[in-house]
mmCIF file of C-alpha atoms in Angstrom:
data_model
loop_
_atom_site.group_PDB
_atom_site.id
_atom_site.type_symbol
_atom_site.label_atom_id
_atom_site.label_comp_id
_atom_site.label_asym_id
_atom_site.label_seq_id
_atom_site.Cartn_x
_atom_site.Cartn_y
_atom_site.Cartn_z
ATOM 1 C CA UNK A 14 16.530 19.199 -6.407
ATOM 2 C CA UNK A 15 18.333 18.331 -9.534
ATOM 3 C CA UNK A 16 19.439 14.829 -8.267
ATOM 4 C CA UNK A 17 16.066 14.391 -7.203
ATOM 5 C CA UNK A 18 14.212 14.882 -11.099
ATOM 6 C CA UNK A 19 17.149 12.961 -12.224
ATOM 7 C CA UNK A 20 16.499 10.169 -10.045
ATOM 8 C CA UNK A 21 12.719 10.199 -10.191
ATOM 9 C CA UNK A 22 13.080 10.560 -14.144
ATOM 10 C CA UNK A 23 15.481 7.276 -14.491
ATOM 11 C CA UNK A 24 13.478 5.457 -12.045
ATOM 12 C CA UNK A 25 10.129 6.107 -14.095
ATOM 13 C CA UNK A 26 12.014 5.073 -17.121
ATOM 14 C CA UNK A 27 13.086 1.976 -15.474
ATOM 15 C CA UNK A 28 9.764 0.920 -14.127
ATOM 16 C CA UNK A 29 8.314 1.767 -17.855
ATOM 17 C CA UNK A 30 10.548 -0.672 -19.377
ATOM 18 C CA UNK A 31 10.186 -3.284 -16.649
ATOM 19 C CA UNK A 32 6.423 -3.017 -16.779
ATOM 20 C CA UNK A 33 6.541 -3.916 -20.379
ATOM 21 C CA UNK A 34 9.374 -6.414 -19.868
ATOM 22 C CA UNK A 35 7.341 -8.304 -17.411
ATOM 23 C CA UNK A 36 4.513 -8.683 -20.143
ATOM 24 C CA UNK A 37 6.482 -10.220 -22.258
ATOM 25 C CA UNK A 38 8.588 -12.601 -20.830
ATOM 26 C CA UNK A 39 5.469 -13.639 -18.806
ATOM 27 C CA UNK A 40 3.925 -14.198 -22.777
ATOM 28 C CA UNK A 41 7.024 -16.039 -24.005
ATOM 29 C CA UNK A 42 6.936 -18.733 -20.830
ATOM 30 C CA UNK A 43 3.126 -18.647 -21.732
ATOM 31 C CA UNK A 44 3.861 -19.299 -25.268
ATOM 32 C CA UNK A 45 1.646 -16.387 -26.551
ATOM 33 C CA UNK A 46 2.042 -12.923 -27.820
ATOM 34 C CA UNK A 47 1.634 -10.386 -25.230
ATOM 35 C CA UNK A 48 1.367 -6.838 -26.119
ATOM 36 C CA UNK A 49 1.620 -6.114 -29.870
ATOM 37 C CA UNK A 50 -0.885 -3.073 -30.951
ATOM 38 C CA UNK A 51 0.394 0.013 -29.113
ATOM 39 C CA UNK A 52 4.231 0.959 -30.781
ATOM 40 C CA UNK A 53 6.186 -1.481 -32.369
ATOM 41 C CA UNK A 54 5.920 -4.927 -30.810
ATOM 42 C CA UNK A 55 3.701 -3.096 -27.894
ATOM 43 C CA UNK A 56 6.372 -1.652 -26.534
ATOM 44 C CA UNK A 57 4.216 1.629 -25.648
ATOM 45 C CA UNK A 58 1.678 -0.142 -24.074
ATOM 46 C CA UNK A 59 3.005 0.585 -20.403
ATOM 47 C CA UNK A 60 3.080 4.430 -21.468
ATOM 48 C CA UNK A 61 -0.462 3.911 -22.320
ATOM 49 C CA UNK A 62 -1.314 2.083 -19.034
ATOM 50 C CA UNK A 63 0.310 5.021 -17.415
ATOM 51 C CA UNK A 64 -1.700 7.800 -19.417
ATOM 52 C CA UNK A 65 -4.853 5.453 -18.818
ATOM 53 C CA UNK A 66 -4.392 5.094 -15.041
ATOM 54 C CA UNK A 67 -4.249 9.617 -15.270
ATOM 55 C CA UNK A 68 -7.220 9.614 -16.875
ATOM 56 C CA UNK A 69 -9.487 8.007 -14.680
ATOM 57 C CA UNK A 70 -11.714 9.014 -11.736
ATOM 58 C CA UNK A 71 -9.731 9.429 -8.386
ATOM 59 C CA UNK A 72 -12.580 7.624 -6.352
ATOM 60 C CA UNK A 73 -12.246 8.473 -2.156
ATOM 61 C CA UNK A 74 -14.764 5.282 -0.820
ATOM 62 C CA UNK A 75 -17.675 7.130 1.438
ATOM 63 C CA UNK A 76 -16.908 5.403 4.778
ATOM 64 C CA UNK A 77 -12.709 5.291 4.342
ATOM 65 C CA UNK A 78 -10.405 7.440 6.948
ATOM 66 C CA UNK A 79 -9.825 10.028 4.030
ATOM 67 C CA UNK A 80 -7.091 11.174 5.268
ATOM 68 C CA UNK A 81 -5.173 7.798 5.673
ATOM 69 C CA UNK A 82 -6.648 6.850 2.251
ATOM 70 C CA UNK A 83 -4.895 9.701 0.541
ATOM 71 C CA UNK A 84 -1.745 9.820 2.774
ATOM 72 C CA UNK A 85 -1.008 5.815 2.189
ATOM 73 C CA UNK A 86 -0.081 5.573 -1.227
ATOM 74 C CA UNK A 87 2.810 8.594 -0.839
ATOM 75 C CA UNK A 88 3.857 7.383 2.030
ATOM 76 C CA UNK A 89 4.764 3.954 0.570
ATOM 77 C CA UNK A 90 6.281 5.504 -2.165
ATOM 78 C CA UNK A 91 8.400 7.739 -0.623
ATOM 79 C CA UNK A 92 9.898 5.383 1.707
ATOM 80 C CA UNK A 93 10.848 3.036 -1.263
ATOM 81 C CA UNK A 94 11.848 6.524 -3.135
ATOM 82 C CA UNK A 95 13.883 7.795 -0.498
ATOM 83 C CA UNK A 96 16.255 4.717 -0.298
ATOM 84 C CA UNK A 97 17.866 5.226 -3.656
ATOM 85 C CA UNK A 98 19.397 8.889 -1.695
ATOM 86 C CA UNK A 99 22.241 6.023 -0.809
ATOM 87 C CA UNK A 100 22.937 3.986 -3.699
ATOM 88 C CA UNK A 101 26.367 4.594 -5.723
ATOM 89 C CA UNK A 102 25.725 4.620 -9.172
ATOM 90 C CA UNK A 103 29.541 5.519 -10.013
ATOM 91 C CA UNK A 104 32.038 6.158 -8.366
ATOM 92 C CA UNK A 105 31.300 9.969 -8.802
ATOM 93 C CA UNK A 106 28.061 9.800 -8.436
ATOM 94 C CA UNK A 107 26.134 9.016 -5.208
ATOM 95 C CA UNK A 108 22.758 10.869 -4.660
ATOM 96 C CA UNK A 109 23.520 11.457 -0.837
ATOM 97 C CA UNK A 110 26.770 9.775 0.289
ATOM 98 C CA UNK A 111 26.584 9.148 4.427
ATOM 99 C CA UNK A 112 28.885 7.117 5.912
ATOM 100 C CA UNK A 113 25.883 4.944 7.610
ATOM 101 C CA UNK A 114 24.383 4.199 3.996
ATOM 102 C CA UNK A 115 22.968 0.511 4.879
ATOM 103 C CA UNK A 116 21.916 1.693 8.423
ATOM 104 C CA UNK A 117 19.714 4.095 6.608
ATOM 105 C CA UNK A 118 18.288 2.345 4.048
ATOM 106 C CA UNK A 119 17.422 -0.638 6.472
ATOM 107 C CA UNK A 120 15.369 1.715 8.709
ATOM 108 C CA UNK A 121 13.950 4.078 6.052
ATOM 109 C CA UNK A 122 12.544 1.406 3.893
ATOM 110 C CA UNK A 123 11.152 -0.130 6.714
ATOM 111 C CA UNK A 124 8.405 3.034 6.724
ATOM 112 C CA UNK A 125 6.697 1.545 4.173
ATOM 113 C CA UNK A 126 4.994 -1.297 6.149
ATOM 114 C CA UNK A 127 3.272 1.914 7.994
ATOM 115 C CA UNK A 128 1.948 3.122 5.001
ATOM 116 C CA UNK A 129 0.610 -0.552 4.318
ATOM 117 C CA UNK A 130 -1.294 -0.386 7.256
ATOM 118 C CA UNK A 131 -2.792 3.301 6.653
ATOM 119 C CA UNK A 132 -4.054 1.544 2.956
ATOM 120 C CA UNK A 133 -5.591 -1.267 4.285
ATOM 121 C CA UNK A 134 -7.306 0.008 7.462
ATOM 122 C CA UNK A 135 -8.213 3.816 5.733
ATOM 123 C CA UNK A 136 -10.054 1.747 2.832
ATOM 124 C CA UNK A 137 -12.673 0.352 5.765
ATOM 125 C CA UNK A 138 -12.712 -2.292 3.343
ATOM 126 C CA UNK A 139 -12.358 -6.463 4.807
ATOM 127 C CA UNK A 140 -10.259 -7.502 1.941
ATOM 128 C CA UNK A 141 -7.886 -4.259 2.232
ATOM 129 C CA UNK A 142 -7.463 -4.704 5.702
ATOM 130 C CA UNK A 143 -6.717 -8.565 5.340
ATOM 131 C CA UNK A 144 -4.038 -8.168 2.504
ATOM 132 C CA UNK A 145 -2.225 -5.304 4.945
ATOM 133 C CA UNK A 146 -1.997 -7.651 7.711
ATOM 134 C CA UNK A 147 -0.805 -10.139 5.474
ATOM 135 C CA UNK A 148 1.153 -8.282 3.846
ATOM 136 C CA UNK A 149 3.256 -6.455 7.642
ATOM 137 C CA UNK A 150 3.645 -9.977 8.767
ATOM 138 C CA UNK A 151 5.448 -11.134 5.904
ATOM 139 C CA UNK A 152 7.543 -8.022 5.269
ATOM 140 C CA UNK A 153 8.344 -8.052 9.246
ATOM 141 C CA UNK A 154 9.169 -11.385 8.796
ATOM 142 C CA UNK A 155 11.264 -11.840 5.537
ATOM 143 C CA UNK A 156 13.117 -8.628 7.317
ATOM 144 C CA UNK A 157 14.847 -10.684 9.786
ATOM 145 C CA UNK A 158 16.946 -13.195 7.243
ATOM 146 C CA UNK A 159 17.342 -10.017 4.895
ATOM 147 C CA UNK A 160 19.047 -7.973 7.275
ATOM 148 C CA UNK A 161 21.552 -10.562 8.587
ATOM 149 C CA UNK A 162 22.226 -11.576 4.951
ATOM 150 C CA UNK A 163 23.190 -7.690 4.522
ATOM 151 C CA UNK A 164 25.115 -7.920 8.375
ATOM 152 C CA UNK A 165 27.266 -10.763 7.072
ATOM 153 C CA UNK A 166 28.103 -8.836 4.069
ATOM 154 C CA UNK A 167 29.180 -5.486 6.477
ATOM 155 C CA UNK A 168 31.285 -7.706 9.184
ATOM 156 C CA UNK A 169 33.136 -8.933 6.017
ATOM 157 C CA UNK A 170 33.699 -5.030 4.682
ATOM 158 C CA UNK A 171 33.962 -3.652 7.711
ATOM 159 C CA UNK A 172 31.664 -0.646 6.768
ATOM 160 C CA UNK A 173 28.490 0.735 6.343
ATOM 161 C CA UNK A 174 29.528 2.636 3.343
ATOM 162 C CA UNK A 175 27.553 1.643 0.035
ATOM 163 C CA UNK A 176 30.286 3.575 -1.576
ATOM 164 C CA UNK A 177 33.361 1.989 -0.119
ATOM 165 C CA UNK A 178 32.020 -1.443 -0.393
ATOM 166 C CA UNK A 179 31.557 -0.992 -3.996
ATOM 167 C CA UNK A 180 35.150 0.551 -4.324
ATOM 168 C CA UNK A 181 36.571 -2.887 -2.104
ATOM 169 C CA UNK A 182 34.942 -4.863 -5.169
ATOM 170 C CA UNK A 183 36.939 -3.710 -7.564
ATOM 171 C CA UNK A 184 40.582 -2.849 -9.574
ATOM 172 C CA UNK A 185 39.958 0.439 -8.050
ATOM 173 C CA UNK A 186 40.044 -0.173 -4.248
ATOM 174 C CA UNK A 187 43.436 1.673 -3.790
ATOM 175 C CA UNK A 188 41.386 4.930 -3.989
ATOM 176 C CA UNK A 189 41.486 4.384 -0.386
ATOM 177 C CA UNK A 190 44.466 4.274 1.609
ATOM 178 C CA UNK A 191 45.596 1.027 2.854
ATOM 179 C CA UNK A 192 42.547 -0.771 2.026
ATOM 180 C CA UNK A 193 44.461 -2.626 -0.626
ATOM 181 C CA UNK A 194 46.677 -4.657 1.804
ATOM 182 C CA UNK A 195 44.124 -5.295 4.189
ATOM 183 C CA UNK A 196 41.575 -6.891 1.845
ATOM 184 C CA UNK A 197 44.616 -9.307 0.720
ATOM 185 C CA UNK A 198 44.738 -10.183 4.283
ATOM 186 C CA UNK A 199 41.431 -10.566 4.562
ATOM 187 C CA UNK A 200 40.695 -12.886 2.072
ATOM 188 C CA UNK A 201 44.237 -14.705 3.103
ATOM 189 C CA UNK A 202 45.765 -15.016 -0.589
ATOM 190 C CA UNK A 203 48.887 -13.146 -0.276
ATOM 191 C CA UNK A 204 50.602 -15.891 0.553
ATOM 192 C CA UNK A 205 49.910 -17.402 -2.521
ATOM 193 C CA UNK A 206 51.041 -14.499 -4.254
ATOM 194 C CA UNK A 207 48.041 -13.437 -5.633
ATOM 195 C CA UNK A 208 46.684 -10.019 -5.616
ATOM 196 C CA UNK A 209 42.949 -9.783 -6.770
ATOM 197 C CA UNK A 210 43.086 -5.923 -5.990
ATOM 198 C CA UNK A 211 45.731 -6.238 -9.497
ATOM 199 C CA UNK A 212 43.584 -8.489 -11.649
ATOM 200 C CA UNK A 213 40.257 -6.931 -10.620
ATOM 201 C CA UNK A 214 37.275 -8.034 -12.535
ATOM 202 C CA UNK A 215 34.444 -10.817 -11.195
ATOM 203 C CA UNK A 216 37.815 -11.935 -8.936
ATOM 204 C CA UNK A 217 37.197 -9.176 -6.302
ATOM 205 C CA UNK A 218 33.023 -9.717 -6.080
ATOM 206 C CA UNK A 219 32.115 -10.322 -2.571
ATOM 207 C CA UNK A 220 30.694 -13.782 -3.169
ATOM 208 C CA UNK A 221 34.071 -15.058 -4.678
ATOM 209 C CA UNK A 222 36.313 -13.169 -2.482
ATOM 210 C CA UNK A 223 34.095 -14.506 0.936
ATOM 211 C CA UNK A 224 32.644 -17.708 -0.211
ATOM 212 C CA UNK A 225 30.112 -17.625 2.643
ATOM 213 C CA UNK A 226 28.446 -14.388 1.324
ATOM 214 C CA UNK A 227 27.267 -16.357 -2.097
ATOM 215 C CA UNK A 228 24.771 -17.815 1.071
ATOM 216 C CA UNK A 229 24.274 -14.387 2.332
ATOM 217 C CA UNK A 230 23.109 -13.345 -1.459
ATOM 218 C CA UNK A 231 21.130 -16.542 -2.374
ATOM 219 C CA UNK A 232 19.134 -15.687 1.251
ATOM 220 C CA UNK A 233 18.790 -11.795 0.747
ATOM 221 C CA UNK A 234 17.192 -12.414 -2.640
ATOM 222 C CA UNK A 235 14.754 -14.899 -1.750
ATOM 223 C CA UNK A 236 13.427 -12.263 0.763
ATOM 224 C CA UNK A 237 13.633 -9.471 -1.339
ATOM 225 C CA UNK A 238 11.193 -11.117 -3.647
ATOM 226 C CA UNK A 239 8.817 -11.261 0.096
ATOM 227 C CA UNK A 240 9.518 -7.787 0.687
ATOM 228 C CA UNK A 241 8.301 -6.668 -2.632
ATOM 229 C CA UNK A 242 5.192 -8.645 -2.600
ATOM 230 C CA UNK A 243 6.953 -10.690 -5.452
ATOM 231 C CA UNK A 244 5.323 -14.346 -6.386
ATOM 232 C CA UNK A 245 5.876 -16.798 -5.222
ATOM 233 C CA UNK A 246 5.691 -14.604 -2.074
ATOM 234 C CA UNK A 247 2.526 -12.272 -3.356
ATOM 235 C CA UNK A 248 0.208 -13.652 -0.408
ATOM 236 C CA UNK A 249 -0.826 -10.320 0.483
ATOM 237 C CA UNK A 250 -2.112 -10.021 -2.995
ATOM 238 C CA UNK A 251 -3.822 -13.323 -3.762
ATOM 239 C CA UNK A 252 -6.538 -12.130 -6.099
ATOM 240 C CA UNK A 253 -8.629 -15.460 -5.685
ATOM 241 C CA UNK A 254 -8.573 -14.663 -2.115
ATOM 242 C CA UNK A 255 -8.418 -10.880 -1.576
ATOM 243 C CA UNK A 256 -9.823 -9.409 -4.942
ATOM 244 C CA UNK A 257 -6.391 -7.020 -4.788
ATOM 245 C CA UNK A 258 -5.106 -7.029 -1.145
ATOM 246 C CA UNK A 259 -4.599 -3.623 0.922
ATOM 247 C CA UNK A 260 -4.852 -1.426 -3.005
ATOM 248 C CA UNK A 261 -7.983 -3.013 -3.698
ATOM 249 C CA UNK A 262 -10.196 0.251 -3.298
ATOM 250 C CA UNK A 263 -7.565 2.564 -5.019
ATOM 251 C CA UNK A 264 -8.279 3.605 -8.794
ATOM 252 C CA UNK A 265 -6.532 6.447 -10.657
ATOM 253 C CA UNK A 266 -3.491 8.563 -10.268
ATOM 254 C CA UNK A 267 -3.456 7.108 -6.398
ATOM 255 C CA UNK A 268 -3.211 3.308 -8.363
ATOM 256 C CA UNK A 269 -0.826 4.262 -10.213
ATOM 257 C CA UNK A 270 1.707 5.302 -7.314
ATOM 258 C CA UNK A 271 1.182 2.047 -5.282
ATOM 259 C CA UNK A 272 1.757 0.437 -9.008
ATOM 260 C CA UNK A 273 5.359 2.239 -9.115
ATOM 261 C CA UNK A 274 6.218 2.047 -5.640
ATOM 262 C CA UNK A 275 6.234 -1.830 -6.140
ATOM 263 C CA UNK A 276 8.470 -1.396 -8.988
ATOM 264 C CA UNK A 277 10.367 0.389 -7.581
ATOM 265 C CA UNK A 278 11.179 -1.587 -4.633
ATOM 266 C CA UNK A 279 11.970 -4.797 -7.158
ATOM 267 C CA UNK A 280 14.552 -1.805 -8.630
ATOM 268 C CA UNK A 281 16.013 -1.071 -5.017
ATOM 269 C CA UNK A 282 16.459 -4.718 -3.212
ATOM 270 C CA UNK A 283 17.898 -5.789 -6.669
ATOM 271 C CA UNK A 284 20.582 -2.621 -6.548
ATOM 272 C CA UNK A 285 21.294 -3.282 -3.054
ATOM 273 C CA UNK A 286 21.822 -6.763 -4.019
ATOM 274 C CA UNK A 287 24.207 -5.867 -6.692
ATOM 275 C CA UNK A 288 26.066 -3.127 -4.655
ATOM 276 C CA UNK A 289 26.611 -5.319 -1.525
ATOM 277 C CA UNK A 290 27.734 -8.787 -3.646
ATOM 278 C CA UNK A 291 27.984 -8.171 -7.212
ATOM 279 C CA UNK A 292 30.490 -5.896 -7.133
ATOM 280 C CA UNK A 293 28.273 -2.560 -7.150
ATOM 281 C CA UNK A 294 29.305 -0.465 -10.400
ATOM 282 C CA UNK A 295 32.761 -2.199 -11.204
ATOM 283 C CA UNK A 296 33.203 -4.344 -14.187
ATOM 284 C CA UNK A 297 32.890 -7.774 -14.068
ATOM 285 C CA UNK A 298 36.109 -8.147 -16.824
ATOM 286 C CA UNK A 299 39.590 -8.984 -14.887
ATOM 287 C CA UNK A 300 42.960 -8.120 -16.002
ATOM 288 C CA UNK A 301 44.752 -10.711 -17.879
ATOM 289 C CA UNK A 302 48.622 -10.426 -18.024
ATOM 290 C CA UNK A 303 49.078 -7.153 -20.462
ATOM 291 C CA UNK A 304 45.427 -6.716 -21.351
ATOM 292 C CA UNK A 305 44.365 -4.752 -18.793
ATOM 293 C CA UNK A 306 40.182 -5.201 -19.372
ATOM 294 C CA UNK A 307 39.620 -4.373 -15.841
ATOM 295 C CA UNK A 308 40.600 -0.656 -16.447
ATOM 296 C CA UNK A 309 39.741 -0.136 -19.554
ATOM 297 C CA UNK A 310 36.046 -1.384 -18.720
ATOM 298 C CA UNK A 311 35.649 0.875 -15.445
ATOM 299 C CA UNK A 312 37.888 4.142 -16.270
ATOM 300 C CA UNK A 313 39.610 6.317 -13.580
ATOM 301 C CA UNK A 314 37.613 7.598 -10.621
ATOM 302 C CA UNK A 315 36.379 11.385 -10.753
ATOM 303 C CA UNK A 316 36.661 10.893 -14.559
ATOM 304 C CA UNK A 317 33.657 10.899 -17.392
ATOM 305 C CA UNK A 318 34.311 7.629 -18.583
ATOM 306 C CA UNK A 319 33.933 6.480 -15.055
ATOM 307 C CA UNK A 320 30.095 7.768 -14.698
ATOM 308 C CA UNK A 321 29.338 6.083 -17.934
ATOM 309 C CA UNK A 322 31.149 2.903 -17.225
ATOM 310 C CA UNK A 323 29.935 2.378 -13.925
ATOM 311 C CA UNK A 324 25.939 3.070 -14.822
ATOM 312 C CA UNK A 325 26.832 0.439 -17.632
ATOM 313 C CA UNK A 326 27.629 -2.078 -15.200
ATOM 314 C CA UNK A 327 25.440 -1.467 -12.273
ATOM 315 C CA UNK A 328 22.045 -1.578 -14.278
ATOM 316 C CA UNK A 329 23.320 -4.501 -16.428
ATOM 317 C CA UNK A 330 23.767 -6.663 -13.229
ATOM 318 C CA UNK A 331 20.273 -5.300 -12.018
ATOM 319 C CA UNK A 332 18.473 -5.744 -15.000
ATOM 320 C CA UNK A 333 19.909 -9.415 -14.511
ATOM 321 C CA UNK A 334 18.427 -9.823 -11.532
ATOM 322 C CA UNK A 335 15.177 -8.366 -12.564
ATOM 323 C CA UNK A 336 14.941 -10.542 -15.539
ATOM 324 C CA UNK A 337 15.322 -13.542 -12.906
ATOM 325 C CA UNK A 338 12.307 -11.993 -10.605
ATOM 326 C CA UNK A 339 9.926 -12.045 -13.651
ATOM 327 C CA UNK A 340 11.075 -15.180 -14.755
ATOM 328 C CA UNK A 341 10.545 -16.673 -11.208
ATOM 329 C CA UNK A 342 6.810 -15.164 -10.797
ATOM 330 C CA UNK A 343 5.877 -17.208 -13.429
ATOM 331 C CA UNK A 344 7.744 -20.286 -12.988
ATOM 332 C CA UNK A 345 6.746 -21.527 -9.145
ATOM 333 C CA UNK A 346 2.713 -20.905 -7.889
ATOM 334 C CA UNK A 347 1.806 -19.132 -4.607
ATOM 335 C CA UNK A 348 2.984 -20.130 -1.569
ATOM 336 C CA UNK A 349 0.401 -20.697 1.319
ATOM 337 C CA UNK A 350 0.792 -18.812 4.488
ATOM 338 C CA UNK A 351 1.979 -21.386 6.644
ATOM 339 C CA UNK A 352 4.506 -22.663 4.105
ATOM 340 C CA UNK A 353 5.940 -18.860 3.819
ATOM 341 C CA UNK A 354 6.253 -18.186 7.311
ATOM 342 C CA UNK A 355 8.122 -21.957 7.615
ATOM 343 C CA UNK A 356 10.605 -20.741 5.005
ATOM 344 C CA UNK A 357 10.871 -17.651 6.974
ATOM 345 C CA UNK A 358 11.205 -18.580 10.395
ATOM 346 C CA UNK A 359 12.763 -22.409 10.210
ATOM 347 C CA UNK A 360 14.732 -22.480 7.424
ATOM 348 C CA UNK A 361 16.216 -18.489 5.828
ATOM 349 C CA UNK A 362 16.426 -17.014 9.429
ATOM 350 C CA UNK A 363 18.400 -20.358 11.526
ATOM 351 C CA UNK A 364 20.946 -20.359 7.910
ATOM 352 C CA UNK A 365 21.264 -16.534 8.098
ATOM 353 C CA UNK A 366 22.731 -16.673 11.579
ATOM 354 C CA UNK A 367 24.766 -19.097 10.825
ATOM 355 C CA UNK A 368 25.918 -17.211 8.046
ATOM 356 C CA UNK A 369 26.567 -14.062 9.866
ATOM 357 C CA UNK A 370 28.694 -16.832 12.823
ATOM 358 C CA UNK A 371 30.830 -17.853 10.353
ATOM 359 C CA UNK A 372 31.555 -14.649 8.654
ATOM 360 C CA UNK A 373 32.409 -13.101 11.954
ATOM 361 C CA UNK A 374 35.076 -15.774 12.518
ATOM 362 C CA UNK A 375 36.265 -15.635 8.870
ATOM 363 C CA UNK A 376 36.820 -11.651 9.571
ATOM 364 C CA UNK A 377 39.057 -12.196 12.712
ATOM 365 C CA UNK A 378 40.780 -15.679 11.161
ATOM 366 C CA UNK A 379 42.106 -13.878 8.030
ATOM 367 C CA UNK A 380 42.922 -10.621 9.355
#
C-alpha cells in the first residue's frame, strides 16, 4: 500500500509539472507568454486546473450506459497506472519485481483500449463513439511496430527482466554472475581489449552497445507518441472533427482522470523507453583512466546513494524525452488517417521486422 501512495503521489507530481511544462514550451515556440497570473511565472496554474476540474458538476448524460460511463475513465487509468508495478527506479527499488516485467506491461497496458471503447460507446454520443474507434485502430495498430521494437531489444538481453536489463547497461552489471563476460561476447569487443562493463557510462547503453537497437528506439518512440494519443498522432482527438473524441461528454472529477491517465502514459512509454535503451537508472558518465565518474555518479547497489543516484538519472533521461514529445506536438500538424495507418502498416512495422531479423542474427553471431 505504501509503494502504491508513493507511486501515485510522484506520478501526480510529475503530471503537475508536465501539464505546466507543456504550456509553456508550447508559448515559447508560439512566441507568447503562456501562463503568468497564478504563482510565480504561472507555475500553479495546473494545481488550479486540477482544483477547478474538482469543483465542477460530475454530469452522467441521460441516455449513456451509466455504468460503462462511470467504469471507463478508471479503467483507463488503472491499466496505464498499473504498468509502473514493473519499472526499476534504482537498483533497490522496483515497485513489483517479476521476472516477466515486459511480458506484463505489454499485455496490461493493452487494457486500456477496452476502457476506450466503454467511453466512447457508454457516452451514446456520435462523436465519442467515432474518436474510440479511431482511437483502438490506431493504438492496435502502432502496437505492432512497438512491440517488436521492444522484442529486438529482449533477443539482444536475453531477458524479460526490466531490472536486469537496466543492470546489463551499466558499470554495475557484475551484480550478476557471469553476465559480465557474456555481454563482452556479445557485443564482440574483447578482442579488442576493451571492456565497456569497466568504463561504464553512455558506453554500455543498448543503442551503442547493439547499433541496430538505436532503430528499435527511433521506431518505439514514434509509436509511443500513437499510443498516447500524442500529435502528430492525436487523430482520435481532432477537435475540428470530433469536438473532443471518445472524453467529449466527460466533465469533472471523471475529466480529470482521463486528463492524467494520458499523462501518465506519455510518463510510462517514455520510462520504458529509457529503461530498455537508455540505460534505465545508470549514469550516463564513463570511467576515464583513474577518474572513476561512472561509480561515483551511480553508487553501490543496496546502498542510499544508489536510490538517489539512480532516480537522478532515470527521470533526467525521461524528462528528456518528454521535453521532445511537447516540443514535437507543436512542431509537425495532424496527420490524416490514411497517412497514419501508411506509416503504421508500410513503413514502422516492414523496418521493425527487419530490425528484430537482424538482431536475432547479431545475438547468435557474437555469442
Amino acid at each position: 500500500m505504501l509503494a502504491f501512495l508513493l507511486t501515485l503521489g510522484a506520478l501526480l507530481g510529475v503530471v503537475i509539472v508536465l501539464a505546466y511544462a507543456e504550456r509553456k514550451v508550447a508559448a515559447f515556440m508560439q512566441d507568447r507568454m503562456g501562463p503568468t497570473e497564478a504563482g510565480p511565472q504561472g507555475s500553479l496554474q495546473a494545481v488550479a486546473d486540477v482544483l477547478k476540474l474538482l469543483q465542477k458538476e460530475d454530469i452522467v448524460p441521460a441516455a449513456a450506459d451509466k455504468k460503462l460511463f462511470k467504469l471507463a475513465p478508471i479503467l483507463i487509468f488503472a491499466a496505464v497506472f498499473a504498468g509502473f508495478a514493473v519499472i526499476p527506479f534504482t537498483p533497490a527499488l522496483v515497485p513489483a519485481g517479476i521476472g516477466i516485467g515486459v511480458f506484463y506491461l505489454l499485455a496490461i497496458v493493452s487494457l486500456d483500449v477496452v476502457g476506450l471503447l466503454m467511453a466512447g460507446w457508454g457516452s451514446n454520443n456520435k462523436y465519442a463513439m467515432l474518436g474510440a474507434m479511431r482511437s483502438v485502430a490506431q493504438i492496435v495498430s502502432y502496437e505492432i511496430p512497438a512491440g517488436l521494437a521492444i522484442l529486438s531489444a529482449v533477443m539482444v538481453c536475453q531477458s524479460l527482466d526490466f531490472q536486469e536489463i537496466s543492470y546489463q547497461q551499466g558499470a554495475l552489471m557484475n551484480q550478476f554472475p557471469g553476465l559480465e563476460y557474456e555481454m563482452n561476447w556479445l557485443f564482440g569487443i574483447e578482442a579488442l581489449g576493451i571492456n565497456t562493463t569497466t568504463i561504464g557510462g553512455i558506453t554500455t547503453w543498448n543503442i551503442f552497445r547493439a547499433p541496430i537497437l538505436l532503430v528499435a528506439f527511433v521506431i518505439y518512440f514514434i509509436a509511443s507518441l500513437a499510443e498516447s494519443n500524442r500529435a502528430p498522432f492525436d487523430i482520435p482527438e481532432a477537435e475540428s472533427e470530433l469536438v473532443a473524441g471518445f472524453h467529449v461528454e466527460y466533465s469533472g472529477f471523471r475529466f480529470a482522470v482521463l486528463f492524467l491517465a494520458e499523462y501518465s502514459m506519455m510518463v510510462l512509454v517514455c520510462l520504458v523507453a529509457v529503461v530498455l535503451f537508455l540505460g534505465s537508472w545508470n549514469t550516463p558518465l564513463p570511467n576515464i583512466g583513474p577518474v572513476a565518474l561512472a561509480y561515483w555518479t551511480s553508487g553501490t547497489a543496496g546502498e542510499v546513494s544508489s536510490i538517489g543516484w539512480g532516480i537522478f538519472w532515470l527521470l533526467s533521461k525521461t524528462f528528456v524525452l518528454l521535453f521532445l514529445q511537447l516540443q514535437l506536438r507543436w512542431t509537425y500538424p495532424r496527420l490524416r488517417v490514411d497517412q497514419l495507418m501508411h506509416l503504421c502498416w508500410k513503413v514502422l512495422t516492414p523496418i521493425a521486422l527487419a530490425v528484430v531479423l537482424i538482431a536475432g542474427i547479431w545475438r547468435l553471431l557474437m555469442i
